[in-house]
Amino acid sequence: MKKYITSIGVDISSNDVKTNPVVNEKINRELPLVIPPNVKSSLSNVTGDDIVITSFVPENLIEETNQSIIKLLRKHAEGFEDLDGVSKNSNDAGEGISYAVAKAGSNYGDALIISFDTYGGEDIVNEMALFVEDIGRKYGFDVDSSVSDKPKKIHGVGYSGVATDDPVVIITFKELKELSKLAGLIFGGLLSFDNLYFVKKGTATNILPPGVIYTMSAFLNGNVIDLYDGIKRRYNML
């Protein structure tokens, strides 16, 4: 049975700047209780007012897993704009959930998850996400992003429209040693963009608008490591 990494990025906040840590904790705590057996899910990224739930899931359980996650998000949501932007009909899809899915490269479902949040930077953020996607593809990794020029299908849930912003990118890899190289390439490449800031998981959108922030997390056998501190130390940014 093929296995995949899926990421669902969504704004369920009551404001445009930050998430509610109490809500995040409830979601992360309840995730193992609602997903199907043989699935590993975690709150992988918290970026501005957006959260990303990433799962390591067999192909035949993707739809059920997505449905369970959306139900959990609706249970705890303080804002419903992204959730309500999803439609069963692609023609009616509005600005909604950011969704990406990529084939697992290892038996542990090791992946790199990059999540973006904007404040006035909606016209530039997709270019940044596609740049990350191109890096992964250039070096032979399996990769997907939520950026699409047509409504994006969310398996088992519906469609998000092309206006969906705050993208998420998945890059999967086979060997753990590839993580450091890949993260370094992405961090270095994104330095070329103006008004883009690399931040720690859970950081509010504390920038001078218009701009974009992003987080980068390693998803390893269902465990999550925020790579901000590691990259800071690696590249002497203390």
Coordinates of C-alpha atoms in Angstrom, one line a residue:
M1 CA 0.0 0.0 0.0
K2 CA 1.4 3.4 -1.0
K3 CA 1.7 6.0 1.7
Y4 CA 1.5 9.8 1.4
I5 CA 2.1 13.0 3.3
T6 CA -0.8 15.4 3.3
S7 CA -0.9 18.9 4.7
I8 CA -4.0 21.0 5.4
G9 CA -3.3 24.6 6.1
V10 CA -6.2 26.7 7.5
D11 CA -7.0 30.0 9.2
I12 CA -9.4 29.3 12.1
S13 CA -8.4 32.3 14.1
S14 CA -10.6 35.2 15.2
N15 CA -8.0 37.7 13.9
D16 CA -5.5 38.2 11.1
V17 CA -2.3 38.1 13.0
K18 CA -2.0 35.2 15.4
T19 CA -3.5 31.9 16.4
N20 CA -5.0 30.9 19.8
P21 CA -2.5 28.6 21.5
V22 CA -5.3 27.1 23.6
V23 CA -7.1 26.1 20.4
N24 CA -3.9 24.7 18.9
E25 CA -3.2 22.6 22.0
K26 CA -6.8 21.2 21.9
I27 CA -6.5 20.3 18.2
N28 CA -3.1 18.6 18.6
R29 CA -4.2 16.7 21.7
E30 CA -7.4 15.4 20.0
L31 CA -5.9 14.5 16.6
P32 CA -4.8 11.0 17.6
L33 CA -8.4 10.4 18.9
V34 CA -10.2 11.2 15.6
I35 CA -7.9 10.0 12.8
P36 CA -8.1 6.4 11.5
P37 CA -5.7 3.7 12.8
N38 CA -2.4 3.5 11.0
V39 CA -2.3 7.3 10.4
K40 CA 0.1 9.7 12.1
S41 CA -1.0 13.3 12.3
S42 CA 0.5 16.4 14.0
L43 CA 0.2 20.1 14.1
S44 CA 3.3 20.7 12.0
N45 CA 3.3 24.5 11.4
V46 CA 1.8 27.5 13.1
T47 CA 2.5 30.5 11.0
G48 CA 0.9 33.9 11.8
D49 CA -2.9 33.2 11.9
D50 CA -2.6 29.8 10.1
I51 CA -2.1 26.3 11.3
V52 CA -1.0 23.2 9.3
I53 CA -2.0 19.7 10.1
T54 CA 0.3 17.1 8.4
S55 CA -0.4 13.4 8.2
F56 CA 1.5 10.3 7.2
V57 CA -1.3 8.2 5.7
P58 CA -2.0 5.1 3.6
E59 CA -3.5 5.9 0.2
N60 CA -6.9 4.2 1.1
L61 CA -7.3 6.4 4.2
I62 CA -6.6 9.8 2.8
E63 CA -10.2 10.8 2.3
E64 CA -11.3 9.5 5.8
T65 CA -8.4 11.3 7.4
N66 CA -9.1 14.6 5.7
Q67 CA -12.7 14.4 6.7
S68 CA -11.8 13.7 10.3
I69 CA -9.4 16.6 10.4
I70 CA -11.9 19.1 8.9
K71 CA -14.5 18.0 11.5
L72 CA -12.0 18.6 14.3
L73 CA -11.1 22.0 12.9
R74 CA -14.8 23.0 12.7
K75 CA -15.3 21.9 16.3
H76 CA -12.6 24.3 17.6
A77 CA -12.6 27.1 15.0
E78 CA -12.9 30.7 16.1
G79 CA -13.2 31.8 12.4
F80 CA -14.7 30.0 9.5
E81 CA -13.8 31.9 6.4
D82 CA -11.3 29.3 5.1
L83 CA -13.5 26.3 6.1
D84 CA -16.5 27.9 4.5
G85 CA -14.6 28.6 1.3
V86 CA -14.4 24.9 0.5
S87 CA -17.1 23.6 -1.9
K88 CA -18.2 20.2 -3.1
N89 CA -18.5 21.9 -6.6
S90 CA -15.2 23.2 -8.0
N91 CA -17.0 26.0 -9.8
D92 CA -18.3 27.4 -6.5
A93 CA -15.0 27.1 -4.6
G94 CA -13.8 30.2 -2.8
E95 CA -10.7 31.2 -0.9
G96 CA -10.3 28.2 1.4
I97 CA -8.0 25.5 2.8
S98 CA -4.5 25.2 1.6
Y99 CA -3.9 21.6 0.7
A100 CA -0.9 19.6 -0.6
V101 CA -0.1 15.9 -0.9
A102 CA 3.1 14.1 -1.9
K103 CA 4.2 10.5 -2.0
A104 CA 6.2 9.3 1.1
G105 CA 9.8 8.7 0.3
S106 CA 10.7 6.6 3.3
N107 CA 9.0 4.0 5.6
Y108 CA 8.8 6.8 8.2
G109 CA 7.1 9.4 6.1
D110 CA 9.9 11.9 6.5
A111 CA 9.1 15.3 5.0
L112 CA 9.8 19.0 5.1
I113 CA 6.8 21.3 5.5
I114 CA 7.0 24.9 4.6
S115 CA 4.1 27.2 5.5
F116 CA 3.5 30.8 4.5
D117 CA 1.3 33.6 6.0
T118 CA 0.7 37.0 4.5
Y119 CA -0.3 40.4 5.6
G120 CA -0.8 42.4 2.4
G121 CA 1.5 40.1 0.5
E122 CA -1.0 38.1 -1.4
D123 CA 0.4 39.1 -4.8
I124 CA 3.8 37.7 -4.1
V125 CA 3.4 34.7 -1.8
N126 CA 2.5 32.2 -4.5
E127 CA 5.8 33.0 -6.3
M128 CA 7.7 32.2 -3.1
A129 CA 5.9 28.9 -2.6
L130 CA 6.5 27.9 -6.2
F131 CA 10.1 28.7 -5.8
V132 CA 10.4 26.3 -2.9
E133 CA 8.5 23.7 -5.0
D134 CA 11.0 24.1 -7.8
I135 CA 13.9 23.6 -5.5
G136 CA 12.5 20.3 -4.3
R137 CA 11.7 19.1 -7.8
K138 CA 15.1 20.2 -9.2
Y139 CA 16.9 18.0 -6.8
G140 CA 14.7 15.0 -7.5
F141 CA 12.4 15.0 -4.4
D142 CA 8.7 14.4 -4.5
V143 CA 7.0 17.7 -3.9
D144 CA 3.6 19.4 -3.9
S145 CA 2.2 22.8 -3.0
S146 CA -1.2 24.2 -2.5
V147 CA -0.7 26.7 -5.3
S148 CA -2.8 25.9 -8.3
D149 CA -4.2 27.7 -11.4
K150 CA -7.4 25.8 -11.0
P151 CA -9.6 24.8 -8.0
K152 CA -7.5 22.4 -5.8
K153 CA -9.1 19.1 -4.9
I154 CA -9.1 18.2 -1.2
H155 CA -9.6 14.5 -1.2
G156 CA -12.8 13.5 0.6
V157 CA -13.7 17.1 1.4
G158 CA -14.2 19.2 -1.8
Y159 CA -12.3 22.0 -3.5
S160 CA -10.6 25.3 -2.6
G161 CA -10.5 28.1 -5.1
V162 CA -7.6 29.6 -6.9
A163 CA -7.7 32.7 -4.7
T164 CA -6.6 30.7 -1.7
D165 CA -3.5 32.2 -0.2
D166 CA -1.1 31.4 2.7
P167 CA 0.3 28.3 0.8
V168 CA 1.9 25.2 2.1
V169 CA 4.6 23.1 0.5
I170 CA 5.5 19.4 1.1
I171 CA 8.9 17.9 0.2
T172 CA 9.4 14.2 1.0
F173 CA 12.8 12.5 1.2
K174 CA 14.2 9.0 1.7
E175 CA 17.3 9.6 3.9
L176 CA 17.4 11.7 7.0
K177 CA 20.8 13.1 5.9
E178 CA 19.0 14.9 3.0
L179 CA 17.1 17.1 5.4
S180 CA 19.9 19.4 6.3
K181 CA 20.9 20.0 2.7
L182 CA 17.3 20.6 1.6
A183 CA 16.5 23.0 4.4
G184 CA 19.6 24.9 3.8
L185 CA 18.9 25.3 0.1
I186 CA 15.4 26.5 0.8
F187 CA 16.5 29.0 3.5
G188 CA 19.2 30.4 1.3
G189 CA 17.1 30.6 -1.8
L190 CA 14.3 32.4 0.0
L191 CA 16.7 35.1 1.2
S192 CA 16.5 36.5 -2.4
F193 CA 12.9 37.7 -1.8
D194 CA 12.1 41.1 -0.3
N195 CA 9.6 41.4 2.5
L196 CA 9.8 37.7 3.4
Y197 CA 10.7 36.7 7.0
F198 CA 11.7 33.3 8.4
V199 CA 10.1 32.9 11.8
K200 CA 9.8 30.4 14.7
K201 CA 6.7 28.2 14.8
G202 CA 3.9 30.1 16.6
T203 CA 5.2 33.6 15.7
A204 CA 2.5 36.2 15.0
T205 CA 2.6 38.3 11.9
N206 CA 4.8 40.9 13.5
I207 CA 6.1 42.6 10.4
L208 CA 5.9 45.9 8.6
P209 CA 3.2 45.2 6.0
P210 CA 2.9 44.3 3.2
G211 CA 4.9 41.2 3.8
V212 CA 5.1 37.4 4.2
I213 CA 6.4 35.2 7.0
Y214 CA 7.2 31.5 6.7
T215 CA 8.0 28.5 9.0
M216 CA 9.8 25.3 8.1
S217 CA 9.2 22.1 10.0
A218 CA 10.6 18.5 9.7
F219 CA 7.8 15.9 9.9
L220 CA 9.6 12.7 10.9
N221 CA 7.6 9.5 11.6
G222 CA 4.8 11.7 12.9
N223 CA 7.1 13.8 15.1
V224 CA 7.6 17.5 14.4
I225 CA 10.8 19.6 14.7
D226 CA 10.6 23.3 14.2
L227 CA 13.8 24.0 12.2
Y228 CA 14.1 27.7 13.1
D229 CA 16.6 27.3 15.9
G230 CA 18.6 24.6 14.1
I231 CA 19.0 26.8 11.0
K232 CA 19.9 29.8 13.1
R233 CA 22.7 27.8 14.8
R234 CA 23.8 26.2 11.6
Y235 CA 24.3 29.5 9.8
N236 CA 25.5 31.5 12.8
M237 CA 22.5 33.7 13.0
L238 CA 22.6 34.0 16.8

